[in-house]
Coordinates of C-alpha atoms (C1' of nucleotides) in Angstrom, one line a residue:
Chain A
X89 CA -32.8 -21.0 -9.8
X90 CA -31.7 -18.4 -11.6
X91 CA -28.3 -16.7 -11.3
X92 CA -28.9 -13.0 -10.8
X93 CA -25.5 -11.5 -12.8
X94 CA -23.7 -8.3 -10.9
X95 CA -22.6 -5.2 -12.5
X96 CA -19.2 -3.8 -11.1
X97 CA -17.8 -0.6 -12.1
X98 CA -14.0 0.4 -11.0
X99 CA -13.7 4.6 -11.1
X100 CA -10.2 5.6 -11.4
X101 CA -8.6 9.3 -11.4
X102 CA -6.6 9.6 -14.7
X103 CA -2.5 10.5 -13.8
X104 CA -4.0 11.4 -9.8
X105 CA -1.3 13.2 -8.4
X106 CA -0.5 15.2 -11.5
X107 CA -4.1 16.2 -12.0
X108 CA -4.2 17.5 -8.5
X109 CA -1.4 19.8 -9.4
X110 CA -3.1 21.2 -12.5
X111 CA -6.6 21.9 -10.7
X112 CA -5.1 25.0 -9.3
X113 CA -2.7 25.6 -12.1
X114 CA -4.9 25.9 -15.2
X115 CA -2.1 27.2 -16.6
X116 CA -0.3 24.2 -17.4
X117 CA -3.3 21.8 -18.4
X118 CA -1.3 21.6 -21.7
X119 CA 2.4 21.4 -19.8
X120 CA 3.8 17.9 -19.1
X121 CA 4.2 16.8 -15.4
X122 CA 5.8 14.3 -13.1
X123 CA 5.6 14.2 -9.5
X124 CA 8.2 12.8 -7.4
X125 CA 8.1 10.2 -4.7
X126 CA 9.4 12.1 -1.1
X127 CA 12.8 13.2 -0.9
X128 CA 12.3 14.1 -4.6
X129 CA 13.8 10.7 -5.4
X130 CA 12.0 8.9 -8.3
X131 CA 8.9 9.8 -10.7
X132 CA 5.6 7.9 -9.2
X133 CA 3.3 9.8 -11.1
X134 CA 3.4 11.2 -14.8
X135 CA 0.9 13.5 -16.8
X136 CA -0.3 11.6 -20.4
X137 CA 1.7 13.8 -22.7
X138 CA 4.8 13.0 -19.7
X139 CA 4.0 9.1 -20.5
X140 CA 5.9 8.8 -23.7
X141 CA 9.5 10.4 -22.4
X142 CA 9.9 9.5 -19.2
X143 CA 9.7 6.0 -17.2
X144 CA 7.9 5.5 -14.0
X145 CA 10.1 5.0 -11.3
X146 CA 13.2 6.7 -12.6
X147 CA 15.1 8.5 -10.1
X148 CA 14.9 12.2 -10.5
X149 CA 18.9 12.7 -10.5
X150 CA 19.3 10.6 -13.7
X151 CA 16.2 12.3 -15.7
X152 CA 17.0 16.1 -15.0
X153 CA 18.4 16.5 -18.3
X154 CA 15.5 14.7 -20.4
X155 CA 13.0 16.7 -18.3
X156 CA 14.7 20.3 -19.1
X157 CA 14.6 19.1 -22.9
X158 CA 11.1 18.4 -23.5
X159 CA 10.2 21.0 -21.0
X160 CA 8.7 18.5 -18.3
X161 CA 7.6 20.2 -15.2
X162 CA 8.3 18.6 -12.0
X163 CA 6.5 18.8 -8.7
X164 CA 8.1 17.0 -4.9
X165 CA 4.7 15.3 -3.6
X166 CA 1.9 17.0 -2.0
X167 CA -0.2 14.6 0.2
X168 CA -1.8 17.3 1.7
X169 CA -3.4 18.3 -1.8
X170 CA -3.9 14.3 -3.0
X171 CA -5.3 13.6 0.2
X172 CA -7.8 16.5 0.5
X173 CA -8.7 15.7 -3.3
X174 CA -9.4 12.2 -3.4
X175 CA -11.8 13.2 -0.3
X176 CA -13.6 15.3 -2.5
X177 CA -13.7 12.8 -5.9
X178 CA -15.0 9.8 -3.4
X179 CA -17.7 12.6 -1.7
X180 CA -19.0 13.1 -5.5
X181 CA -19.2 9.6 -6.2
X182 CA -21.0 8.1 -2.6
X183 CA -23.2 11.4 -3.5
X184 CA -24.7 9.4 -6.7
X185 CA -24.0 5.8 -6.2
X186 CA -25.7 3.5 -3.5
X187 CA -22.3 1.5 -2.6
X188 CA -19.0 2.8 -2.8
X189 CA -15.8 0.8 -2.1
X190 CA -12.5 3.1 -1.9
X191 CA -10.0 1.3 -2.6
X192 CA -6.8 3.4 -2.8
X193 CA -6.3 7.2 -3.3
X194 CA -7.6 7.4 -6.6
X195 CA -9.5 4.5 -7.5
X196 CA -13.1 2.9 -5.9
X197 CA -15.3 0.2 -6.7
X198 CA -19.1 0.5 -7.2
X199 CA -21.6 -2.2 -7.1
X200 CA -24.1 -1.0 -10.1
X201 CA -26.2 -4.2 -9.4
X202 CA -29.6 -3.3 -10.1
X203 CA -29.0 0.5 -11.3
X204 CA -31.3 1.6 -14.7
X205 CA -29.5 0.8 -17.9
X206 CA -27.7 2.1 -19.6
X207 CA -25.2 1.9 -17.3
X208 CA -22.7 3.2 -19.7
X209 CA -24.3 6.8 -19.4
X210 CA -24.4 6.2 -15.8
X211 CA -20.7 6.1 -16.4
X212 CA -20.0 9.0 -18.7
X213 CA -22.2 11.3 -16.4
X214 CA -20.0 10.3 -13.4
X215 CA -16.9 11.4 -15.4
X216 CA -18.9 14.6 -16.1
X217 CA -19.5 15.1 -12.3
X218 CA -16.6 14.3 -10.7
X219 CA -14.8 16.8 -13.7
X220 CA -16.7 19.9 -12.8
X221 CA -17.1 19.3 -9.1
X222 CA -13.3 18.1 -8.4
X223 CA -11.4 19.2 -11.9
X224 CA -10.2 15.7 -11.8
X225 CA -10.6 13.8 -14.8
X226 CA -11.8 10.1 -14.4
X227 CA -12.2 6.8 -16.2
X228 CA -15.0 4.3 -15.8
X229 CA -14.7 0.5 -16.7
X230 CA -17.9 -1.6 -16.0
X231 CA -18.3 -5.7 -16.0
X232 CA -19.7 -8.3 -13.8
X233 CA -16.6 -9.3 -12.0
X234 CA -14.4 -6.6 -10.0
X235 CA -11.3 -7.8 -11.8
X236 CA -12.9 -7.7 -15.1
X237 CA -14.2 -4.2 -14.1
X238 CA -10.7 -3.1 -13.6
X239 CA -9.8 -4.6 -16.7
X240 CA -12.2 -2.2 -18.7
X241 CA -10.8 0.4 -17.0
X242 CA -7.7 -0.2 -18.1
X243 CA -9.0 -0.2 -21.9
X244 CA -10.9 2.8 -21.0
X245 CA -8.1 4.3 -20.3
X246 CA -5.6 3.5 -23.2
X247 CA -7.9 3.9 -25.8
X248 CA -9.5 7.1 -24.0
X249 CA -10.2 8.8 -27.4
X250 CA -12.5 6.2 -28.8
X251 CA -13.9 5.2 -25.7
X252 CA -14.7 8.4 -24.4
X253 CA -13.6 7.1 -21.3
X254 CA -16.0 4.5 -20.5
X255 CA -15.5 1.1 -21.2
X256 CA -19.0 -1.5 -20.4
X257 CA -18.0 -5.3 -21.3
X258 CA -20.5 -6.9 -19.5
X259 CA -21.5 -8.2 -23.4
X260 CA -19.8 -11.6 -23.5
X261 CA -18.5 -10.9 -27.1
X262 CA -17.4 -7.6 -26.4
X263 CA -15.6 -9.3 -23.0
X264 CA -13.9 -11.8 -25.2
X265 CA -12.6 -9.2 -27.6
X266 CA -10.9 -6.8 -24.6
X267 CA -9.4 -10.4 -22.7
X268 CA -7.7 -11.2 -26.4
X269 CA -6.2 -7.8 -26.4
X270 CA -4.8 -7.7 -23.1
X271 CA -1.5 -9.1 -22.3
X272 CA -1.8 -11.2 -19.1
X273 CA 0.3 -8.5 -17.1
X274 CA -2.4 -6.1 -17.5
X275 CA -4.7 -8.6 -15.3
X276 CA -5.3 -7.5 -11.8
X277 CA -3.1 -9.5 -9.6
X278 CA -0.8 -10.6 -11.9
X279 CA 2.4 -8.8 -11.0
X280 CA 6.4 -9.1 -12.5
X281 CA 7.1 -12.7 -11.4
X282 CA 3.7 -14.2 -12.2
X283 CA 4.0 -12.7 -15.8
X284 CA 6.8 -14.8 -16.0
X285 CA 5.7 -18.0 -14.7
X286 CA 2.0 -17.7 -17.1
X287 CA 4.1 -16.9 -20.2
X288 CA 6.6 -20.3 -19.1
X289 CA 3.2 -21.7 -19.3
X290 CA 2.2 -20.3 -22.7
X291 CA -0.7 -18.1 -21.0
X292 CA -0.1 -15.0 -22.6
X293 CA -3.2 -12.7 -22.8
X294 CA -5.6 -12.2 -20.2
X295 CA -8.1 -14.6 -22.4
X296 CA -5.6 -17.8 -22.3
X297 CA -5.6 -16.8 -18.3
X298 CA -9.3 -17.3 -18.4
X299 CA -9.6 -20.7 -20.0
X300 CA -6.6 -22.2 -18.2
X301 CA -7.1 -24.7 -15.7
X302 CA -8.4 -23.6 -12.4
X303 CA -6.9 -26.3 -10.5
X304 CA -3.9 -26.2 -12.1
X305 CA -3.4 -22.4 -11.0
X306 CA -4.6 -22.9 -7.7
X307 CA -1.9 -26.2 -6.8
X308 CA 1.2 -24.3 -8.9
X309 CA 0.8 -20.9 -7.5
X310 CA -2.3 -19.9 -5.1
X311 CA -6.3 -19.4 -4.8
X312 CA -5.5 -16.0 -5.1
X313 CA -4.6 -16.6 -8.4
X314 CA -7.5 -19.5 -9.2
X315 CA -9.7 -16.3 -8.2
X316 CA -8.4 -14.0 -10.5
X317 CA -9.2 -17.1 -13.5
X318 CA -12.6 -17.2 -12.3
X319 CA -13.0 -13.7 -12.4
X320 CA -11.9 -13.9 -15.9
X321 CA -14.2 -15.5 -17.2
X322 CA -17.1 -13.7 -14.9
X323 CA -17.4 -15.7 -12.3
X324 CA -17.4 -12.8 -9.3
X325 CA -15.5 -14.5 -6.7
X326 CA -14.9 -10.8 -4.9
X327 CA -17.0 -8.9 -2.9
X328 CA -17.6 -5.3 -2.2
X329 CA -16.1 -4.1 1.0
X330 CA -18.1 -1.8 1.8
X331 CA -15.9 -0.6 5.0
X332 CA -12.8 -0.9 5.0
X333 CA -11.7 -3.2 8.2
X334 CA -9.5 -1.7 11.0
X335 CA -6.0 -2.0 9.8
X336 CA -3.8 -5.4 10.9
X337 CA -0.5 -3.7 11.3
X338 CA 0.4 -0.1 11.2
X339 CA 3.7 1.8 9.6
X340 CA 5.3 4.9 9.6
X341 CA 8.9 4.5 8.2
X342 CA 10.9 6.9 5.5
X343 CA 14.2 8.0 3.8
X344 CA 16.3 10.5 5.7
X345 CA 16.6 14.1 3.5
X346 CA 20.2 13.6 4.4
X347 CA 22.4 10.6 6.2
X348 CA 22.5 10.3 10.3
X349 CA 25.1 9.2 11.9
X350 CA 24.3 9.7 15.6
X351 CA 22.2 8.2 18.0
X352 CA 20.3 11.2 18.8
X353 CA 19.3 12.0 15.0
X354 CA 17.7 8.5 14.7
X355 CA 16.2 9.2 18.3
X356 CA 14.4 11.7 16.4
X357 CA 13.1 10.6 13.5
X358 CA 12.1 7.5 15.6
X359 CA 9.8 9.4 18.0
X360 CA 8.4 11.2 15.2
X361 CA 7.6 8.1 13.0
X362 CA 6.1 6.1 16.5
X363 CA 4.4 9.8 17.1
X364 CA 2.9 9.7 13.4
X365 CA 2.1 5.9 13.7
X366 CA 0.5 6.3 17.5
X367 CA -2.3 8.9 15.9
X368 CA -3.2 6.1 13.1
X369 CA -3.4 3.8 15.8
X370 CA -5.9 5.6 18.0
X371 CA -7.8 7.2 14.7
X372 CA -8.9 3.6 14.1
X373 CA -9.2 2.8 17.9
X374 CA -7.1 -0.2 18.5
X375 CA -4.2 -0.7 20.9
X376 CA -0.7 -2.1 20.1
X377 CA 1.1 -5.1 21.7
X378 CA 4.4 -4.9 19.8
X379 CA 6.8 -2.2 18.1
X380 CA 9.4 -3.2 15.5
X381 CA 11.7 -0.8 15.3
X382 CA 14.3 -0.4 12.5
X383 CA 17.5 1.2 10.7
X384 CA 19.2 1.2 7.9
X385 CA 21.6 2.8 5.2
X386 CA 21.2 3.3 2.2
X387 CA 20.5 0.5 -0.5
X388 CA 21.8 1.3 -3.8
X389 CA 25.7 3.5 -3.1
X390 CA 28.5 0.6 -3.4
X391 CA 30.4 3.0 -1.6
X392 CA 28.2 3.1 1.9
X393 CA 28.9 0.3 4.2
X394 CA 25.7 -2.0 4.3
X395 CA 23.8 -2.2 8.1
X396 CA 20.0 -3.1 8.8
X397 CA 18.8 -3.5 12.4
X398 CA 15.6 -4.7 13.0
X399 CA 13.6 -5.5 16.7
X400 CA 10.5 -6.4 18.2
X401 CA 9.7 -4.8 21.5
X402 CA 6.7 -6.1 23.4
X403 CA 4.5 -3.8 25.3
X404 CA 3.8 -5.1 29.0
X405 CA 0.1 -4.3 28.1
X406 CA -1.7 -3.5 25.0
X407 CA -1.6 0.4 24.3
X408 CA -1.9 3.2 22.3
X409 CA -0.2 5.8 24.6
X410 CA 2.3 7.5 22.2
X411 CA 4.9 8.0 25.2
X412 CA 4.5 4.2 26.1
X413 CA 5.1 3.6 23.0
X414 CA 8.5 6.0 22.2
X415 CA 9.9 5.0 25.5
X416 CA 9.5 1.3 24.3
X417 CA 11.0 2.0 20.4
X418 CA 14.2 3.9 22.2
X419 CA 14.9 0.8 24.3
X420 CA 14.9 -1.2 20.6
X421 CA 16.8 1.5 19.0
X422 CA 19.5 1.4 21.3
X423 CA 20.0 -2.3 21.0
X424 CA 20.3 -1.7 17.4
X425 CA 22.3 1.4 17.3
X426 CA 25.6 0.9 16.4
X427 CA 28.0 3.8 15.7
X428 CA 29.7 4.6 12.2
X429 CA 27.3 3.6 9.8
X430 CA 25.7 6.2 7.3
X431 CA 22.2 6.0 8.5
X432 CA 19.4 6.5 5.1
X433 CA 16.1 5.5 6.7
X434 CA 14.3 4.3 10.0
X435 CA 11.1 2.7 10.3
X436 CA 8.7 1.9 13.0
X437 CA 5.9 -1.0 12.8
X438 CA 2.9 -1.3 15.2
X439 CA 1.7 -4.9 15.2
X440 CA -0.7 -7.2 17.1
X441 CA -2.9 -4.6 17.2
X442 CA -6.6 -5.4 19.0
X443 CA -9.8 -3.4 19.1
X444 CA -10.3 -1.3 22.0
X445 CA -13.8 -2.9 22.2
X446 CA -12.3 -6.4 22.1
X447 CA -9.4 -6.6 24.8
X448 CA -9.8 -7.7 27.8
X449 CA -6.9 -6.7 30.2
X450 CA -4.9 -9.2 31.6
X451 CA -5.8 -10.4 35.1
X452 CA -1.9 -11.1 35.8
X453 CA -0.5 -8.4 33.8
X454 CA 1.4 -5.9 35.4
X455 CA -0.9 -3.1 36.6
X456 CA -2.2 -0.6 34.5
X457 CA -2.1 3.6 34.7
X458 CA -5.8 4.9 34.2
X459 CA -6.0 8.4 33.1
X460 CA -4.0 8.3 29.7
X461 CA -6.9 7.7 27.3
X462 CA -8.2 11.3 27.9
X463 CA -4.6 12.9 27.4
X464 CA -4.3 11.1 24.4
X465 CA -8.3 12.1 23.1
X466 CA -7.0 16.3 24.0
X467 CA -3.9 15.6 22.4
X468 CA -5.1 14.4 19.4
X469 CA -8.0 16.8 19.1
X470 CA -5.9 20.3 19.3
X471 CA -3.5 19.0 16.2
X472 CA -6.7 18.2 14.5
X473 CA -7.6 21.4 14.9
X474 CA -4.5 23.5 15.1
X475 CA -2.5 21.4 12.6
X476 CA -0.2 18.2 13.0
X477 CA 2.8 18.8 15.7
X478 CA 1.1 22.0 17.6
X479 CA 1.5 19.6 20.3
X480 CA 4.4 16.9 20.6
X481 CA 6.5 14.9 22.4
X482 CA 9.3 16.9 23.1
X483 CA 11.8 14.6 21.5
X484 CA 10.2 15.3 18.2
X485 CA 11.9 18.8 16.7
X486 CA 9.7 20.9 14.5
X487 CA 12.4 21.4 12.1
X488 CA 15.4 18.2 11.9
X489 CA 18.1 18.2 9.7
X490 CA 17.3 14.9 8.2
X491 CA 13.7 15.7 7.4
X492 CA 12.2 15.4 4.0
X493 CA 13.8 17.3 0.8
X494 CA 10.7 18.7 -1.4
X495 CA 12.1 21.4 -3.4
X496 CA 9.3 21.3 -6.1
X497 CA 6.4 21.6 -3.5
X498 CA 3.4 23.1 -4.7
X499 CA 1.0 25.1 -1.8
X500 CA -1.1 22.7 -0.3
X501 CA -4.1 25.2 -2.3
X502 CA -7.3 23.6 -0.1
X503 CA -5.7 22.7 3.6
X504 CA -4.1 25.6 4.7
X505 CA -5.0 29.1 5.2
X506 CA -2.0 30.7 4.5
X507 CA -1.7 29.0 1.0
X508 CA -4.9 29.4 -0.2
X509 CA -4.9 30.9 -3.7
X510 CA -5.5 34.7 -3.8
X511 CA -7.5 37.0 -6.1
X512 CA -6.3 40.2 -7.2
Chain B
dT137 C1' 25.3 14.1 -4.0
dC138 C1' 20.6 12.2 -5.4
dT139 C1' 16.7 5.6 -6.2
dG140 C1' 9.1 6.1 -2.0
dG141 C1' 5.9 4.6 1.5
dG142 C1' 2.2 1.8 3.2
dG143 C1' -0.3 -2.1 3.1
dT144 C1' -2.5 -7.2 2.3
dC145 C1' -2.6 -12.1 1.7
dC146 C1' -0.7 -16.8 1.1
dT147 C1' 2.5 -20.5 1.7
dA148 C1' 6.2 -23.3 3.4
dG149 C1' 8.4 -24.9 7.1
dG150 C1' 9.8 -25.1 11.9
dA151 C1' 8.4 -25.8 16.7
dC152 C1' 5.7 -28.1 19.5
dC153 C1' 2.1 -31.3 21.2
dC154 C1' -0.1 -35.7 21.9
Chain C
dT20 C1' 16.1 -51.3 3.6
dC21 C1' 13.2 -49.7 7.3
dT22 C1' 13.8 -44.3 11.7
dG23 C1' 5.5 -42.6 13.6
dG24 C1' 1.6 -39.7 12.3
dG25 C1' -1.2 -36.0 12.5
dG26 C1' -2.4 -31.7 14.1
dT27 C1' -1.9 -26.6 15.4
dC28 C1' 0.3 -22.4 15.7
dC29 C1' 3.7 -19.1 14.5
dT30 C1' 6.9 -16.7 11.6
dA31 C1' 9.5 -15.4 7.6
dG32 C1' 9.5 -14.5 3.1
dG33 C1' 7.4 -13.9 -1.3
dA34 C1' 4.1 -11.8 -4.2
dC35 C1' 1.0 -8.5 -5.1
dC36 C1' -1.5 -3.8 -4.9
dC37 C1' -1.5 1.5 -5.4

DNA sequence: TCTGGGGTCCTAGGACCC
DNA sequence: TCTGGGGTCCTAGGACCC
């Protein structure tokens, strides 16, 4: 028996959300960029020539000075524009490869099992591709283990200049050489706290990872991290997904644009979170059993009083009728309301969720209104088509006063009519 | 004044059962 | 001194990802 080896490539969009921003502003292809996380309150996303002056992470209020010196531009995010963008990279890739796994908004897996070599100019014609077709620059790392794959991205990416932006180590020797480069924080799945734990344990680059003792790592931390060993050393302990599974538990919370203090505020913003959560919930076609609904101020003033309310509420039968489900997050809310404190964020949580194909109703359960599922089908098909919010529950207003602050927001250039870009 | 949002998986430990 | 043993299920919390 021979053991047929697998070829992995991970395809990743260089600086995503600040690439998106210069496809329809050619203009500043040479200007450095950061986008902001909502509210405009830290950097999550930096252009390369950003990279070297500004962290990621750092709130926006304490950079404002470094941005205006080295003439950083700065943009509130647009997930309007990265959404409709990464639709059209992941379009151009399915187009030319026989299995595509997306796996976040700008990166995807590819099994390349099988493909003609050399896979490498597989991987610089992809970058090629996806360039003129989207404007959105790529890099390709290629190995026979996913984690190894993204490993070689990652080289492809910091040494893009030599590497042209492809990086193949499926070569054992050339493998070797990238794992003794890496630090072991670089490895996929190695996050802040395991960084410290390996280096306690003198594993300090990914290669010391890869020869340490699998069943060592497995009884002191987990078999996630045993996995990511094997993977190492290119054993392929992780599959393609091909398609992605229905979701487990479903969220809608965020950051008031400014502080609540009343009951009716939060009232708001919950019905508009459970109202946002509700159409994820039917787009994948489950139904919900419980709501958690939460509050809270806000984390990091010394000043603010702290308060964080949290509750379960348990639906009398599974659902994904958005006014079922409001009516059941204002009864939590108003056992969690209390008055005086500065109010920063509210959250709502959909869990238990089931199939619609899978439940069976409840033969004792309290008896169930037919007739809803069709509402909820028309409802869900004019905002489609009309735009998010044409119709809502009347608790949610179109325009609150502690909705989102985006000051820098560029037009959303390919999803709405009225922004489209316009020749003269 | 101003610090994101949305997920997954694993493990330990408690509750409960026989 | 010694205070059963073994199993399942659930939940909270931790760690990770982008």
């Amino acid at each position: 028996m021979t053991s047929s080896t697998k070829s992995f490539a991970l395809i990743d969009c260089n600086s995503f959300y600040a690439s998106c921003e210069r496809v329809f502003r050619p203009d500043l292809a040479k200007i450095p960029i950061v986008v902001l996380s909502n509210n405009d309150g830290c950097v999550i996303a930096r252009s390369a020539e950003a990279k070297p002056f500004i962290k990621m992470g750092e709130p926006y209020f304490k950079i404002k000075d470094q941005l205006r010196r080295h003439n950083i531009l700065a943009f509130s995010s647009n997930y309007a524009l990265y959404g409709d963008m990464s639709e059209r990279v992941m379009m151009t890739l399915e187009s030319r490869l026989p299995s595509v796994e997306v796996y976040s908004i700008d990166e995807a897996f590819a099994d390349l099992t099988g493909l003609p070599e050399p896979l490498d100019q597989l991987g610089y014609s992809l970058r090629a591709d996806v360039l003129q077709i989207t404007g959105i620059p790529v890099g390709v790392g290629i190995a026979s283990t996913k984690t190894l794959a993204k490993l070689a991205n990652a080289a492809a990416k910091r040494w893009q200049r030599q590497t042209g932006g492809v990086v193949d180590i499926r070569d054992p020797e050339r493998r070797d050489k990238l794992l003794k480069a890496m630090p072991v924080e670089d490895v996929w799945g190695v996050g802040r706290r395991m960084t410290e734990h390996l280096k306690a344990m003198n594993i300090k680059t990914a290669w010391d990872m890869s020869n340490a003792d699998t069943a060592t790592l497995r009884k002191r931390f987990s078999v996630l991290v045993e996995k990511t060993a094997r993977e190492l050393r290119g054993i392929s302990c992780l599959d393609m997904e091909p398609t992605a599974p229905a979701k487990k538990e479903i969220c809608s919370s965020r950051a008031f644009g400014q502080r609540v203090y009343d009951l009716k505020g939060l009232q708001e913003a919950v019905a508009s979170y459970t109202t946002r959560a509700a159409e994820k919930l039917r787009k994948q076609q489950s139904l919900c059993k419980v709501i958690q609904v939460g509050v809270r101020t806000g984390l990091f003033n010394p000043d603010e009083k702290h308060y964080a309310r949290s509750l379960q509420c348990h639906l009398p039968y599974p659902t994904d009728d958005t006014r079922l489900l409001i009516q059941a997050a204002m009864q939590g809310l108003d056992h969690i309301y209390k008055e005086g404190p500065a109010y920063a964020k509210a959250s709502i949580m959909l869990l238990d969720l089931c199939q619609r194909n899978e439940y069976t109703p409840d033969l004792f359960a309290p008896s169930q209104p037919g007739g809803t599922d069709h509402l909820m089908q028309t409802l869900d098909q004019i905002n489609q088509r009309w735009g998010r919010n044409t119709i809502k529950p009347a608790r949610v207003p179109a325009s609150p006063g502690w909705g989102m602050q985006r000051q820098l927001l560029s037009p959303s250039y390919t999803t709405r009519l009225d922004q489209l870009w316009v020749a003269r």
